[in-house]
């Protein structure tokens, strides 16, 4: 069993818990394509079987979020699930926020939250933070493609629509936005609405899944890959299946590999008139 389940993760549960449900129902090793913090909900693509080999490919794809930032409060985790450091800070006006949004868009160097899975000398940041150790995480280059203010609750919470590249921390956007306005803020809610080719409109809650209906929710791996197809046959097919390269007329690049019986096998890479299997996905 191979492919993807587009899970709509519930708030308050871990990504690992959702993966475990799919694993139990499919009786197949599984993994998610980019974790969501427990407080967050929304799109969590779960790969079944060999589809998990595409982790790096899907992790780098664009994502969209609906995020709520609470201004005037500061938490050690940069979200409202952590320990409150201070409160009563200034809540900026809508016009102030709209004026600085363009400065937060583009390719930027972003410092990850200390409570994150980033490593310092081989140890996770959240482990060091929980033990009270003082440390600094280096900035990471990320892409924020769009940042739009959606609404204000009239008190302290502003909602935003964010489109960004893989590896971006939305909690850090809240921190940096507030800092630019001379105040503090923390993320109070987060929903991922898009992750690459996965959309919340066609996602499914894990509690809706069963062994009997799981197959109808599995998205074939090949349908999510935006590559041209290469159909192997004869001697070329035998060489490719034995891990060898074969001559080809395709231009350099990645292709979806199909065998002579029409079945999808995985990804192959063409270069300088030679083609070779890169990733087996069937």
Coordinates of C-alpha atoms in Angstrom, one line a residue:
X1 CA 0.0 0.0 0.0
X2 CA 1.5 3.3 -1.2
X3 CA 0.3 6.9 -1.5
X4 CA -0.9 9.8 0.6
X5 CA -3.7 10.6 3.0
X6 CA -4.5 14.3 3.3
X7 CA -5.3 14.5 7.0
X8 CA -7.0 17.5 8.5
X9 CA -5.2 17.4 11.9
X10 CA -7.2 18.4 14.9
X11 CA -5.9 21.1 17.3
X12 CA -4.6 19.8 20.5
X13 CA -3.1 16.5 19.2
X14 CA 0.3 15.7 17.9
X15 CA 1.2 15.0 14.3
X16 CA 2.7 11.7 15.4
X17 CA -0.7 10.7 16.8
X18 CA -2.3 11.2 13.4
X19 CA 0.4 9.3 11.6
X20 CA 0.0 6.4 14.1
X21 CA -3.7 6.2 13.2
X22 CA -3.0 5.8 9.5
X23 CA -0.2 3.3 10.2
X24 CA -2.6 1.2 12.3
X25 CA -5.3 1.2 9.7
X26 CA -3.0 0.6 6.7
X27 CA -0.7 -1.9 8.4
X28 CA 2.1 -0.1 6.6
X29 CA 5.0 2.2 7.7
X30 CA 3.9 5.9 7.4
X31 CA 5.3 9.3 7.9
X32 CA 4.1 12.9 7.7
X33 CA 5.3 15.5 5.2
X34 CA 6.1 18.4 7.6
X35 CA 4.9 18.4 11.2
X36 CA 2.3 20.7 12.8
X37 CA 2.6 21.8 16.4
X38 CA 0.0 20.3 18.7
X39 CA -2.0 23.6 19.0
X40 CA -2.2 23.9 15.2
X41 CA -4.8 22.2 12.9
X42 CA -5.2 21.7 9.2
X43 CA -3.4 20.0 6.4
X44 CA -1.1 17.2 7.4
X45 CA -0.1 15.0 4.4
X46 CA 0.7 11.5 5.6
X47 CA 2.7 9.3 3.3
X48 CA 2.0 5.5 3.3
X49 CA 4.8 3.0 2.4
X50 CA 7.4 4.1 -0.2
X51 CA 5.7 7.5 -0.6
X52 CA 7.5 8.6 2.5
X53 CA 10.7 8.6 0.4
X54 CA 9.5 11.9 -1.0
X55 CA 9.8 13.7 2.3
X56 CA 12.4 16.2 1.1
X57 CA 10.4 16.9 -2.0
X58 CA 7.1 17.8 -0.3
X59 CA 8.7 19.5 2.7
X60 CA 10.1 22.2 0.4
X61 CA 6.8 23.1 -1.2
X62 CA 4.8 26.3 -0.6
X63 CA 2.4 26.3 2.3
X64 CA -0.5 28.6 3.4
X65 CA -1.7 29.3 6.9
X66 CA -4.4 31.2 8.7
X67 CA -2.7 32.5 11.8
X68 CA -3.8 34.6 14.7
X69 CA -1.3 36.8 16.6
X70 CA -2.1 38.1 20.1
X71 CA -0.4 41.4 20.7
X72 CA 0.8 42.7 24.1
X73 CA 1.7 39.3 25.5
X74 CA 5.0 37.5 25.4
X75 CA 5.5 33.7 25.9
X76 CA 8.7 31.7 26.0
X77 CA 7.5 29.4 23.2
X78 CA 6.2 32.3 21.0
X79 CA 2.7 30.8 21.2
X80 CA 0.1 30.8 23.9
X81 CA 0.7 27.2 24.9
X82 CA 4.0 28.2 26.7
X83 CA 4.8 30.1 29.9
X84 CA 3.7 33.7 30.0
X85 CA 6.7 36.1 30.3
X86 CA 4.8 39.4 30.3
X87 CA 1.5 40.9 29.5
X88 CA -0.1 44.3 29.1
X89 CA 2.1 45.4 26.2
X90 CA 0.9 47.8 23.6
X91 CA -1.6 46.6 21.0
X92 CA -0.9 48.3 17.6
X93 CA -3.4 49.9 15.4
X94 CA -4.5 48.2 12.2
X95 CA -2.9 50.8 10.1
X96 CA 0.4 50.3 11.8
X97 CA 0.4 46.7 11.0
X98 CA -0.6 47.1 7.4
X99 CA 2.2 49.6 7.0
X100 CA 5.0 47.2 8.0
X101 CA 3.7 44.0 6.3
X102 CA 5.7 44.6 3.0
X103 CA 8.9 44.7 5.1
X104 CA 8.2 41.1 6.3
X105 CA 7.7 39.6 2.8
X106 CA 10.4 38.2 0.6
X107 CA 13.5 36.1 1.2
X108 CA 14.5 36.8 4.8
X109 CA 16.8 35.5 7.5
X110 CA 14.6 34.2 10.2
X111 CA 15.6 33.1 13.7
X112 CA 13.7 29.9 14.7
X113 CA 12.0 29.8 18.1
X114 CA 14.1 28.3 20.9
X115 CA 11.3 25.9 21.5
X116 CA 11.8 24.1 18.1
X117 CA 13.4 21.0 16.8
X118 CA 16.4 22.9 15.5
X119 CA 19.7 21.5 16.9
X120 CA 22.5 23.2 18.8
X121 CA 25.5 21.0 19.2
X122 CA 23.5 17.9 18.5
X123 CA 20.7 18.7 21.0
X124 CA 17.2 19.9 20.1
X125 CA 16.4 23.5 20.9
X126 CA 13.2 22.6 22.9
X127 CA 15.2 20.2 25.1
X128 CA 17.8 22.9 25.9
X129 CA 15.0 25.5 26.5
X130 CA 13.1 23.2 28.8
X131 CA 16.3 22.6 30.9
X132 CA 16.8 26.3 31.3
X133 CA 20.0 26.6 29.2
X134 CA 20.9 29.8 27.5
X135 CA 21.6 29.4 23.8
X136 CA 21.3 31.1 20.4
X137 CA 19.9 29.6 17.2
X138 CA 21.4 30.9 14.0
X139 CA 19.1 32.5 11.5
X140 CA 17.8 30.5 8.5
X141 CA 17.0 31.9 5.1
X142 CA 13.2 31.4 4.4
X143 CA 10.7 32.7 1.9
X144 CA 7.6 34.5 2.8
X145 CA 5.6 35.1 -0.4
X146 CA 2.5 36.8 1.0
X147 CA 1.3 38.2 4.3
X148 CA -2.2 39.7 4.5
X149 CA -4.1 41.1 7.4
X150 CA -7.6 39.6 7.5
X151 CA -9.3 40.7 10.7
X152 CA -9.1 42.2 14.2
X153 CA -11.2 41.1 17.1
X154 CA -11.2 44.6 18.6
X155 CA -9.1 43.6 21.6
X156 CA -5.7 42.1 20.9
X157 CA -5.9 39.4 18.3
X158 CA -5.2 40.0 14.6
X159 CA -5.7 37.2 12.0
X160 CA -3.4 36.9 9.0
X161 CA -3.2 34.8 5.8
X162 CA 0.4 33.7 5.2
X163 CA 2.0 32.0 2.2
X164 CA 5.5 30.8 2.8
X165 CA 8.1 28.3 1.8
X166 CA 9.1 25.2 3.7
X167 CA 11.0 25.7 7.0
X168 CA 9.3 28.9 7.9
X169 CA 8.2 29.3 11.5
X170 CA 4.9 31.3 11.8
X171 CA 5.6 31.9 15.5
X172 CA 8.7 33.7 14.5
X173 CA 6.7 35.9 12.2
X174 CA 4.6 37.0 15.1
X175 CA 7.7 37.8 17.2
X176 CA 9.3 39.8 14.3
X177 CA 6.2 41.7 13.4
X178 CA 5.7 42.8 17.0
X179 CA 9.3 43.7 17.4
X180 CA 9.1 46.0 14.4
X181 CA 6.2 47.7 16.0
X182 CA 7.9 48.1 19.4
X183 CA 5.8 45.6 21.2
X184 CA 5.5 41.8 21.8
X185 CA 3.1 39.2 20.4
X186 CA 2.5 35.4 20.4
X187 CA 0.7 33.1 18.1
X188 CA -2.7 32.1 19.5
X189 CA -4.1 30.0 16.7
X190 CA -2.9 28.3 13.5
X191 CA -4.5 26.5 10.6
X192 CA -2.6 25.1 7.7
X193 CA -4.8 25.4 4.6
X194 CA -2.4 24.3 1.9
X195 CA 0.8 22.2 1.8
X196 CA 2.1 21.8 -1.7
X197 CA -0.6 20.0 -3.7
X198 CA -2.7 19.2 -0.6
X199 CA -5.6 21.5 0.2
X200 CA -7.8 21.6 3.3
X201 CA -10.9 21.5 1.1
X202 CA -10.2 17.8 0.2
X203 CA -8.7 16.7 3.5
X204 CA -10.2 14.1 5.9
X205 CA -10.4 13.9 9.7
X206 CA -8.6 10.9 11.0
X207 CA -11.6 9.9 13.0
X208 CA -13.5 9.4 9.7
X209 CA -11.0 6.7 8.6
X210 CA -11.4 3.0 9.0
X211 CA -9.8 -0.1 7.6
X212 CA -12.8 -0.5 5.3
X213 CA -12.8 3.0 3.8
X214 CA -9.1 3.9 4.0
X215 CA -8.4 3.0 0.4
X216 CA -10.9 5.5 -1.0
X217 CA -8.9 8.3 0.7
X218 CA -5.5 7.3 -0.6
X219 CA -4.1 9.7 -3.2
X220 CA -1.9 7.9 -5.7
X221 CA 1.7 9.2 -5.5
X222 CA 2.1 9.6 -9.2
X223 CA -0.9 12.0 -9.4
X224 CA 0.9 14.5 -7.1
X225 CA 4.2 14.6 -9.0
X226 CA 4.4 17.4 -11.7
X227 CA 6.9 15.5 -14.0
X228 CA 6.7 14.2 -17.5
X229 CA 6.4 10.4 -18.0
X230 CA 9.0 8.0 -19.2
X231 CA 7.9 4.6 -20.4
X232 CA 10.5 1.9 -20.2
X233 CA 10.4 -1.3 -22.2
X234 CA 12.7 -4.1 -23.5
X235 CA 16.4 -3.9 -22.6
X236 CA 16.1 -0.4 -21.1
X237 CA 13.5 -1.7 -18.6
X238 CA 15.6 -4.6 -17.6
X239 CA 18.6 -2.3 -17.0
X240 CA 16.7 0.2 -15.0
X241 CA 15.1 -2.5 -12.8
X242 CA 18.6 -3.9 -12.1
X243 CA 19.9 -0.5 -10.9
X244 CA 21.7 0.3 -14.1
X245 CA 21.4 3.3 -16.5
X246 CA 20.0 3.1 -20.0
X247 CA 20.3 5.3 -23.0
X248 CA 17.4 7.6 -23.7
X249 CA 16.4 10.6 -25.9
X250 CA 14.8 12.5 -23.0
X251 CA 16.2 15.9 -22.1
X252 CA 17.9 16.3 -18.7
X253 CA 15.5 16.2 -15.8
X254 CA 13.3 14.1 -13.5
X255 CA 10.6 11.8 -15.0
X256 CA 7.9 9.5 -13.7
X257 CA 8.9 6.0 -14.6
X258 CA 6.3 3.6 -16.0
X259 CA 7.1 -0.1 -16.8
X260 CA 6.0 -1.9 -19.9
X261 CA 2.9 -3.3 -18.2
X262 CA 1.7 0.3 -17.6
X263 CA 2.5 0.3 -13.8
X264 CA 4.0 3.3 -12.1
X265 CA 7.5 2.4 -10.6
X266 CA 9.0 5.7 -9.3
X267 CA 11.2 8.5 -10.3
X268 CA 14.1 8.4 -12.8
X269 CA 16.7 11.0 -13.7
X270 CA 17.9 11.7 -17.2
X271 CA 21.2 13.3 -17.9
X272 CA 23.4 13.5 -21.0
X273 CA 21.4 10.9 -22.9
X274 CA 21.4 8.4 -19.9
X275 CA 18.5 7.6 -17.6
X276 CA 18.6 5.9 -14.2
X277 CA 16.1 5.1 -11.4
X278 CA 16.3 7.7 -8.6
X279 CA 13.5 6.7 -6.2
X280 CA 11.4 3.6 -6.2
X281 CA 7.9 4.5 -5.2
X282 CA 5.7 1.6 -6.2

